[in-house]
Amino acid sequence: MSEKDILQKTLVAIMRTHPFTVCQTDVLYPSQTLDKTAHAIITITYGETEHRLITKVKTRFDKTMAALHLAESHDKERTVIITPYVSAEMADRLKNYHIEFMDTCGNLFLNRPPLYLFVKGNKSHDILKPEPVIRAFKASGLKVIFTLLSLPNSEKKTFRELASLSNVSLGTANWVLKDLQTLGFLINGGSHGRKLIKKIELMDRWVTAYPEQLKNKLNKKVYSSDNICWWKDTTFEENNAFWSGEVAASKLTAYLTSETVTLYTKKPLTKLIVNNKLRHDNLGKIEILDTFWNFHHGHARSSTAPPILVYADLMSTCNSRNIETAGIIYHDYITELIE
């Protein structure tokens, strides 16, 4: 279903299953709200009260996207998520996160005193097929998208330059840009060059896809150490290795105390492993992965990975403290890149 179909079907469902009246639906434009990804304002009446709901339509909404929404919602108007289906388990999670939602089956959570409604367990009569993963959101495509989001105006570079920066083939860079144009994330302005648009939505999709589609393919090795602070005095040759996740967040914000370590490296770190007495441990809290990008970024001197990757690694933990810190990373380092 398209976003418009999801919105219309949801409105029909809530009027059928609850004593709502939808008075008006206004399509939103970016300049009309602090949340540039909001889609429509719905005005409803319930009993004798009228409520104005800013809504955001999502073709799918899983626990990672819920964490994303939570991290990015600071200093923005409260929005209601509209999505095809919310399971009972997911409904409980969203209520605990204080994220309001509606779906096409009549499930919803609204907390607008004196209105309070929480309904879960309604099943879909349709067979809900998962949204197919577009090729651009497979491993190689995610590398290119990461470059586009991390380096402003990199979409204007030649295919060859973009392929080199992303560590992919020339052909991959070509078809990823074509896919992004088809999906509405890229405009081809002819002599004015290409223009990347809807960056917030594109980053959300990248962050959601990254853990399963790309991170799992980065030759991850897991270790443990008796010294939980071993990383504090560790330095690297310039542009050889980069901290991410909790360690990077600790360096960038001084807000989070690191309990786990995520490190991306270009070369084997045998000396580091021996000197710090790291040992292989599948249940360990130290993960070392291969880097997948080939460009310099503004925070390389602190040996931290590009902010969007730090953000993604924090979000994938679904840890409330990490999500809170991810919100700080987003505000301080990512906003200027994509908003």
CSV table of C-alpha atoms in Angstrom, one decimal, residues 18-183:
chain,number,residue,atom,x,y,z
A,18,HIS,CA,-14.3,3.5,17.6
A,19,PRO,CA,-16.7,6.4,18.0
A,20,PHE,CA,-14.5,8.8,16.1
A,21,THR,CA,-15.5,11.3,13.5
A,22,VAL,CA,-12.8,12.5,11.1
A,23,CYS,CA,-13.6,16.2,10.5
A,24,GLN,CA,-10.7,17.1,8.2
A,25,THR,CA,-7.5,15.8,6.8
A,26,ASP,CA,-4.9,18.3,5.6
A,27,VAL,CA,-1.7,17.3,3.7
A,28,LEU,CA,1.4,18.8,5.3
A,29,TYR,CA,4.3,20.5,3.7
A,30,PRO,CA,7.7,20.7,5.3
A,31,SER,CA,7.4,24.4,6.2
A,32,GLN,CA,4.2,23.9,8.2
A,33,THR,CA,5.7,21.8,11.1
A,34,LEU,CA,8.9,21.4,13.1
A,35,ASP,CA,8.9,17.7,12.1
A,36,LYS,CA,9.8,17.8,8.4
A,37,THR,CA,8.8,14.2,7.9
A,38,ALA,CA,5.2,14.6,9.1
A,39,HIS,CA,2.5,13.8,6.4
A,40,ALA,CA,-0.9,15.1,7.4
A,41,ILE,CA,-2.9,16.8,10.1
A,42,ILE,CA,-6.1,14.9,11.1
A,43,THR,CA,-8.8,16.7,13.0
A,44,ILE,CA,-11.1,14.2,14.9
A,45,THR,CA,-13.9,14.5,17.3
A,46,TYR,CA,-14.4,12.0,20.1
A,47,GLY,CA,-17.5,12.7,22.2
A,48,GLU,CA,-17.6,16.5,22.6
A,49,THR,CA,-13.9,17.1,22.3
A,50,GLU,CA,-11.9,17.9,19.1
A,51,HIS,CA,-8.3,16.8,18.7
A,52,ARG,CA,-5.7,17.8,16.1
A,53,LEU,CA,-3.3,15.0,15.4
A,54,ILE,CA,-0.1,15.5,13.4
A,55,THR,CA,0.5,12.1,11.7
A,56,LYS,CA,3.5,10.4,10.2
A,57,VAL,CA,2.8,7.4,7.8
A,58,LYS,CA,5.2,4.5,7.8
A,59,THR,CA,4.9,1.6,5.4
A,60,ARG,CA,6.5,-0.5,8.2
A,61,PHE,CA,7.3,0.3,11.8
A,62,ASP,CA,9.5,-2.1,13.8
A,63,LYS,CA,11.3,-1.8,17.1
A,64,THR,CA,14.4,-0.2,15.6
A,65,MET,CA,12.2,2.4,13.8
A,66,ALA,CA,10.4,3.0,17.2
A,67,ALA,CA,13.8,3.7,18.8
A,68,LEU,CA,14.6,6.0,15.9
A,69,HIS,CA,11.4,7.9,16.3
A,70,LEU,CA,12.0,8.3,20.0
A,71,ALA,CA,15.5,9.6,19.5
A,72,GLU,CA,14.5,12.1,16.8
A,73,SER,CA,11.3,13.4,18.5
A,74,HIS,CA,13.0,15.8,20.9
A,75,ASP,CA,11.9,19.5,20.5
A,76,LYS,CA,9.3,18.5,17.9
A,77,GLU,CA,5.5,18.4,18.0
A,78,ARG,CA,4.0,15.1,19.1
A,79,THR,CA,3.2,12.9,16.2
A,80,VAL,CA,0.9,9.9,15.7
A,81,ILE,CA,2.4,7.0,13.8
A,82,ILE,CA,0.1,5.5,11.1
A,83,THR,CA,1.2,2.1,9.8
A,84,PRO,CA,-0.4,-1.0,8.3
A,85,TYR,CA,-0.2,-3.3,11.3
A,86,VAL,CA,0.9,-3.1,15.0
A,87,SER,CA,1.2,-6.5,16.8
A,88,ALA,CA,0.1,-6.8,20.4
A,89,GLU,CA,3.7,-7.0,21.5
A,90,MET,CA,4.7,-4.0,19.5
A,91,ALA,CA,1.7,-2.1,20.8
A,92,ASP,CA,2.9,-2.6,24.4
A,93,ARG,CA,6.4,-1.4,23.4
A,94,LEU,CA,5.0,1.8,21.7
A,95,LYS,CA,2.8,2.5,24.7
A,96,ASN,CA,5.8,2.2,27.1
A,97,TYR,CA,7.7,4.5,24.7
A,98,HIS,CA,4.8,7.0,24.8
A,99,ILE,CA,4.6,6.8,21.0
A,100,GLU,CA,1.0,7.2,19.8
A,101,PHE,CA,-0.1,5.1,16.9
A,102,MET,CA,-3.0,3.9,14.7
A,103,ASP,CA,-3.1,1.0,12.2
A,104,THR,CA,-5.4,-0.2,9.5
A,105,CYS,CA,-6.9,-2.9,11.8
A,106,GLY,CA,-8.2,-0.5,14.4
A,107,ASN,CA,-5.4,-0.9,16.9
A,108,LEU,CA,-4.3,2.4,18.4
A,109,PHE,CA,-2.8,4.3,21.3
A,110,LEU,CA,-3.9,7.9,21.9
A,111,ASN,CA,-3.2,9.8,25.1
A,112,ARG,CA,-4.8,13.3,24.8
A,113,PRO,CA,-6.5,14.0,28.1
A,114,PRO,CA,-9.4,13.7,28.6
A,115,LEU,CA,-9.1,11.2,25.7
A,116,TYR,CA,-7.2,8.0,26.5
A,117,LEU,CA,-7.4,4.9,24.3
A,118,PHE,CA,-5.3,1.8,24.0
A,119,VAL,CA,-6.5,-1.0,21.8
A,120,LYS,CA,-4.4,-4.0,20.7
A,121,GLY,CA,-4.9,-7.5,19.3
A,122,ASN,CA,-7.1,-6.7,16.3
A,123,LYS,CA,-5.9,-8.9,13.4
A,124,SER,CA,-5.6,-8.0,9.8
A,125,HIS,CA,-8.0,-9.7,7.4
A,126,ASP,CA,-5.4,-9.1,4.6
A,127,ILE,CA,-2.2,-11.0,4.2
A,128,LEU,CA,0.4,-8.4,5.1
A,129,LYS,CA,3.4,-9.1,3.0
A,130,PRO,CA,6.7,-7.5,4.2
A,131,GLU,CA,7.8,-4.6,2.0
A,132,PRO,CA,10.3,-5.9,-0.5
A,133,VAL,CA,13.9,-4.7,0.2
A,134,ILE,CA,14.9,-2.5,-2.7
A,135,ARG,CA,18.3,-3.3,-4.1
A,136,ALA,CA,19.6,0.1,-2.9
A,137,PHE,CA,19.1,-1.1,0.7
A,138,LYS,CA,21.2,-4.2,0.2
A,139,ALA,CA,24.8,-4.2,1.4
A,140,SER,CA,26.5,-2.5,-1.5
A,141,GLY,CA,23.8,0.0,-1.9
A,142,LEU,CA,23.9,0.9,1.8
A,143,LYS,CA,27.6,1.8,1.4
A,144,VAL,CA,26.8,4.3,-1.4
A,145,ILE,CA,23.9,5.8,0.6
A,146,PHE,CA,26.2,6.1,3.6
A,147,THR,CA,28.6,8.2,1.6
A,148,LEU,CA,25.8,10.4,0.2
A,149,LEU,CA,24.4,11.1,3.7
A,150,SER,CA,27.8,11.6,5.3
A,151,LEU,CA,29.4,13.9,2.6
A,152,PRO,CA,27.3,16.9,1.7
A,153,ASN,CA,26.8,17.3,-2.1
A,154,SER,CA,28.6,14.0,-2.8
A,155,GLU,CA,25.6,13.1,-5.1
A,156,LYS,CA,27.1,15.6,-7.6
A,157,LYS,CA,30.3,13.6,-7.9
A,158,THR,CA,31.0,11.3,-10.9
A,159,PHE,CA,30.0,7.7,-10.7
A,160,ARG,CA,33.7,6.8,-10.5
A,161,GLU,CA,34.4,9.2,-7.6
A,162,LEU,CA,31.3,8.0,-5.7
A,163,ALA,CA,32.3,4.4,-6.2
A,164,SER,CA,35.8,5.0,-4.9
A,165,LEU,CA,34.5,6.9,-1.8
A,166,SER,CA,32.0,4.0,-1.1
A,167,ASN,CA,34.3,1.0,-1.8
A,168,VAL,CA,32.0,-0.3,-4.4
A,169,SER,CA,32.2,-1.0,-8.2
A,170,LEU,CA,31.4,1.6,-10.8
A,171,GLY,CA,28.3,-0.3,-11.8
A,172,THR,CA,27.0,-0.4,-8.2
A,173,ALA,CA,27.3,3.4,-7.9
A,174,ASN,CA,25.3,3.8,-11.1
A,175,TRP,CA,22.4,1.6,-10.2
A,176,VAL,CA,22.1,2.9,-6.6
A,177,LEU,CA,21.6,6.4,-7.9
A,178,LYS,CA,19.0,5.2,-10.4
A,179,ASP,CA,17.2,3.3,-7.6
A,180,LEU,CA,17.2,6.4,-5.4
A,181,GLN,CA,15.8,8.5,-8.2
A,182,THR,CA,13.0,5.9,-8.7
A,183,LEU,CA,12.3,5.9,-5.0
